[in-house]
């Protein structure tokens, strides 16, 4: 798994690009969003961006690793 600083940066980029895509919707923003989503998945060893975001946030400083409530159905 990637270093927490890298994960934090990827999360921030993903969230920013998601807002830009919602407002702009340009092909360039969509491609960059897809690239960041892919990098998040690879960096966390997951297969979809929602799971990757959860896994990445659990690695950030201040995360409560014993709290897996977001992972249970």
Tab-separated table of N, CA and C in Angstrom:
chain	number	residue	atom	x	y	z
A	1	UNK	N	0.853	-1.178	0.000
A	1	UNK	CA	0.000	0.000	0.000
A	1	UNK	C	0.894	1.234	0.000
A	2	UNK	N	0.430	2.242	-0.676
A	2	UNK	CA	1.188	3.486	-0.794
A	2	UNK	C	1.279	4.215	0.542
A	3	UNK	N	2.239	5.103	0.632
A	3	UNK	CA	2.441	5.928	1.823
A	3	UNK	C	1.214	6.816	2.044
A	4	UNK	N	0.856	7.066	3.303
A	4	UNK	CA	-0.320	7.911	3.584
A	4	UNK	C	-0.276	9.282	2.911
A	5	UNK	N	0.904	9.874	2.767
A	5	UNK	CA	0.990	11.191	2.108
A	5	UNK	C	0.587	11.089	0.641
A	6	UNK	N	0.982	10.004	-0.009
A	6	UNK	CA	0.603	9.786	-1.410
A	6	UNK	C	-0.900	9.555	-1.503
A	7	UNK	N	-1.422	8.736	-0.606
A	7	UNK	CA	-2.866	8.456	-0.614
A	7	UNK	C	-3.677	9.723	-0.370
A	8	UNK	N	-3.222	10.541	0.556
A	8	UNK	CA	-3.916	11.800	0.848
A	8	UNK	C	-3.966	12.679	-0.394
A	9	UNK	N	-2.856	12.756	-1.102
A	9	UNK	CA	-2.797	13.556	-2.324
A	9	UNK	C	-3.729	12.996	-3.395
A	10	UNK	N	-3.752	11.682	-3.548
A	10	UNK	CA	-4.632	11.065	-4.537
A	10	UNK	C	-6.105	11.307	-4.212
A	11	UNK	N	-6.456	11.191	-2.934
A	11	UNK	CA	-7.842	11.453	-2.519
A	11	UNK	C	-8.221	12.891	-2.840
A	12	UNK	N	-7.332	13.815	-2.509
A	12	UNK	CA	-7.609	15.233	-2.763
A	12	UNK	C	-7.785	15.490	-4.258
A	13	UNK	N	-6.906	14.924	-5.082
A	13	UNK	CA	-7.031	15.096	-6.536
A	13	UNK	C	-8.333	14.499	-7.052
A	14	UNK	N	-8.669	13.309	-6.579
A	14	UNK	CA	-9.894	12.646	-7.029
A	14	UNK	C	-11.126	13.485	-6.690
A	15	UNK	N	-11.187	13.968	-5.461
A	15	UNK	CA	-12.352	14.759	-5.046
A	15	UNK	C	-12.448	16.063	-5.824
A	16	UNK	N	-11.325	16.701	-6.083
A	16	UNK	CA	-11.317	17.936	-6.867
A	16	UNK	C	-11.768	17.674	-8.293
A	17	UNK	N	-11.246	16.619	-8.886
A	17	UNK	CA	-11.617	16.289	-10.260
A	17	UNK	C	-13.081	15.882	-10.371
A	18	UNK	N	-13.606	15.237	-9.346
A	18	UNK	CA	-15.020	14.867	-9.355
A	18	UNK	C	-15.902	16.112	-9.415
A	19	UNK	N	-15.522	17.133	-8.666
A	19	UNK	CA	-16.276	18.388	-8.688
A	19	UNK	C	-16.140	19.054	-10.061
A	20	UNK	N	-14.925	19.080	-10.591
A	20	UNK	CA	-14.718	19.684	-11.912
A	20	UNK	C	-15.499	18.939	-12.990
A	21	UNK	N	-15.537	17.636	-12.895
A	21	UNK	CA	-16.282	16.852	-13.887
A	21	UNK	C	-17.779	17.150	-13.787
A	22	UNK	N	-18.260	17.299	-12.578
A	22	UNK	CA	-19.680	17.607	-12.391
A	22	UNK	C	-20.019	18.974	-12.980
A	23	UNK	N	-19.079	19.917	-12.864
A	23	UNK	CA	-19.324	21.271	-13.357
A	23	UNK	C	-18.982	21.419	-14.835
A	24	UNK	N	-17.894	20.793	-15.250
A	24	UNK	CA	-17.358	21.010	-16.581
A	24	UNK	C	-17.663	19.848	-17.516
A	25	UNK	N	-17.342	18.659	-17.095
A	25	UNK	CA	-17.607	17.467	-17.889
A	25	UNK	C	-16.738	17.313	-19.123
A	26	UNK	N	-15.605	18.026	-19.199
A	26	UNK	CA	-14.754	17.926	-20.376
A	26	UNK	C	-14.075	16.558	-20.449
A	27	UNK	N	-13.730	16.125	-21.652
A	27	UNK	CA	-13.044	14.833	-21.807
A	27	UNK	C	-11.710	14.775	-21.065
A	28	UNK	N	-11.004	15.896	-20.983
A	28	UNK	CA	-9.719	15.932	-20.297
A	28	UNK	C	-9.891	15.682	-18.801
A	29	UNK	N	-10.907	16.310	-18.221
A	29	UNK	CA	-11.170	16.121	-16.794
A	29	UNK	C	-11.608	14.683	-16.540
A	30	UNK	N	-12.442	14.149	-17.404
A	30	UNK	CA	-12.905	12.759	-17.250
A	30	UNK	C	-11.737	11.772	-17.326
A	31	UNK	N	-10.819	12.007	-18.268
A	31	UNK	CA	-9.662	11.124	-18.400
A	31	UNK	C	-8.767	11.198	-17.176
A	32	UNK	N	-8.545	12.401	-16.686
A	32	UNK	CA	-7.711	12.560	-15.489
A	32	UNK	C	-8.387	11.907	-14.285
A	33	UNK	N	-9.694	12.042	-14.159
A	33	UNK	CA	-10.449	11.406	-13.089
A	33	UNK	C	-10.306	9.885	-13.165
A	34	UNK	N	-10.410	9.335	-14.359
A	34	UNK	CA	-10.224	7.894	-14.549
A	34	UNK	C	-8.805	7.464	-14.179
A	35	UNK	N	-7.828	8.280	-14.553
A	35	UNK	CA	-6.425	7.964	-14.229
A	35	UNK	C	-6.188	7.947	-12.725
A	36	UNK	N	-6.722	8.930	-12.023
A	36	UNK	CA	-6.555	8.993	-10.570
A	36	UNK	C	-7.297	7.842	-9.903
A	37	UNK	N	-8.480	7.516	-10.388
A	37	UNK	CA	-9.238	6.384	-9.841
A	37	UNK	C	-8.437	5.091	-10.005
A	38	UNK	N	-7.858	4.898	-11.168
A	38	UNK	CA	-7.042	3.716	-11.413
A	38	UNK	C	-5.841	3.678	-10.467
A	39	UNK	N	-5.171	4.808	-10.311
A	39	UNK	CA	-4.003	4.884	-9.426
A	39	UNK	C	-4.399	4.601	-7.983
A	40	UNK	N	-5.536	5.106	-7.554
A	40	UNK	CA	-6.026	4.805	-6.205
A	40	UNK	C	-6.257	3.301	-6.028
A	41	UNK	N	-6.854	2.671	-7.026
A	41	UNK	CA	-7.104	1.226	-6.942
A	41	UNK	C	-5.797	0.448	-6.869
A	42	UNK	N	-4.850	0.786	-7.714
A	42	UNK	CA	-3.557	0.104	-7.705
A	42	UNK	C	-2.836	0.352	-6.381
A	43	UNK	N	-2.892	1.572	-5.894
A	43	UNK	CA	-2.183	1.941	-4.659
A	43	UNK	C	-2.756	1.271	-3.418
A	44	UNK	N	-4.020	0.886	-3.482
A	44	UNK	CA	-4.666	0.276	-2.316
A	44	UNK	C	-4.943	-1.207	-2.498
A	45	UNK	N	-4.646	-1.735	-3.680
A	45	UNK	CA	-4.889	-3.148	-3.937
A	45	UNK	C	-6.358	-3.498	-4.048
A	46	UNK	N	-7.144	-2.562	-4.544
A	46	UNK	CA	-8.588	-2.773	-4.679
A	46	UNK	C	-8.971	-2.730	-6.153
A	47	UNK	N	-10.259	-3.011	-6.421
A	47	UNK	CA	-10.705	-3.077	-7.821
A	47	UNK	C	-11.711	-2.008	-8.208
A	48	UNK	N	-12.247	-1.273	-7.253
A	48	UNK	CA	-13.163	-0.186	-7.606
A	48	UNK	C	-12.835	1.033	-6.756
A	49	UNK	N	-13.176	2.184	-7.282
A	49	UNK	CA	-12.743	3.437	-6.674
A	49	UNK	C	-13.376	3.672	-5.301
A	50	UNK	N	-14.615	3.250	-5.096
A	50	UNK	CA	-15.247	3.454	-3.789
A	50	UNK	C	-14.510	2.676	-2.698
A	51	UNK	N	-14.154	1.438	-2.992
A	51	UNK	CA	-13.391	0.631	-2.040
A	51	UNK	C	-12.000	1.215	-1.851
A	52	UNK	N	-11.408	1.705	-2.924
A	52	UNK	CA	-10.076	2.312	-2.850
A	52	UNK	C	-10.092	3.547	-1.951
A	53	UNK	N	-11.128	4.357	-2.067
A	53	UNK	CA	-11.224	5.556	-1.223
A	53	UNK	C	-11.350	5.181	0.254
A	54	UNK	N	-12.145	4.155	0.544
A	54	UNK	CA	-12.289	3.700	1.936
A	54	UNK	C	-10.951	3.199	2.459
A	55	UNK	N	-10.299	2.351	1.673
A	55	UNK	CA	-9.014	1.799	2.093
A	55	UNK	C	-7.974	2.904	2.281
A	56	UNK	N	-7.939	3.858	1.368
A	56	UNK	CA	-6.972	4.952	1.464
A	56	UNK	C	-7.235	5.809	2.699
A	57	UNK	N	-8.491	6.122	2.952
A	57	UNK	CA	-8.819	6.948	4.128
A	57	UNK	C	-8.473	6.241	5.430
A	58	UNK	N	-8.559	4.915	5.453
A	58	UNK	CA	-8.194	4.162	6.657
A	58	UNK	C	-6.695	4.219	6.933
A	59	UNK	N	-5.909	4.519	5.900
A	59	UNK	CA	-4.453	4.606	6.065
A	59	UNK	C	-3.981	6.005	6.465
A	60	UNK	N	-4.872	6.974	6.445
A	60	UNK	CA	-4.473	8.346	6.758
A	60	UNK	C	-4.290	8.530	8.257
A	61	UNK	N	-3.384	9.440	8.644
A	61	UNK	CA	-3.215	9.728	10.066
A	61	UNK	C	-4.544	10.170	10.682
A	62	UNK	N	-4.836	9.647	11.855
A	62	UNK	CA	-6.067	9.993	12.544
A	62	UNK	C	-7.209	9.047	12.253
A	63	UNK	N	-7.031	8.158	11.282
A	63	UNK	CA	-8.077	7.175	10.993
A	63	UNK	C	-8.140	6.177	12.132
A	64	UNK	N	-9.310	5.678	12.382
A	64	UNK	CA	-9.485	4.695	13.448
A	64	UNK	C	-9.488	3.314	12.820
A	65	UNK	N	-8.331	2.652	12.770
A	65	UNK	CA	-8.257	1.371	12.070
A	65	UNK	C	-9.115	0.279	12.688
A	66	UNK	N	-9.454	0.401	13.959
A	66	UNK	CA	-10.284	-0.627	14.579
A	66	UNK	C	-11.758	-0.458	14.222
A	67	UNK	N	-12.112	0.668	13.609
A	67	UNK	CA	-13.498	0.927	13.237
A	67	UNK	C	-13.707	0.475	11.793
A	68	UNK	N	-14.318	-0.688	11.621
A	68	UNK	CA	-14.591	-1.174	10.278
A	68	UNK	C	-16.065	-1.058	9.920
A	69	UNK	N	-16.765	-0.154	10.577
A	69	UNK	CA	-18.204	-0.042	10.370
A	69	UNK	C	-18.565	0.302	8.933
A	70	UNK	N	-17.691	1.013	8.217
A	70	UNK	CA	-18.001	1.352	6.830
A	70	UNK	C	-17.836	0.155	5.913
A	71	UNK	N	-17.186	-0.900	6.401
A	71	UNK	CA	-16.947	-2.071	5.577
A	71	UNK	C	-17.999	-3.153	5.770
A	72	UNK	N	-18.797	-3.037	6.820
A	72	UNK	CA	-19.815	-4.053	7.062
A	72	UNK	C	-21.117	-3.649	6.380
A	73	UNK	N	-21.846	-4.639	5.965
A	73	UNK	CA	-23.079	-4.326	5.228
A	73	UNK	C	-24.213	-4.134	6.166
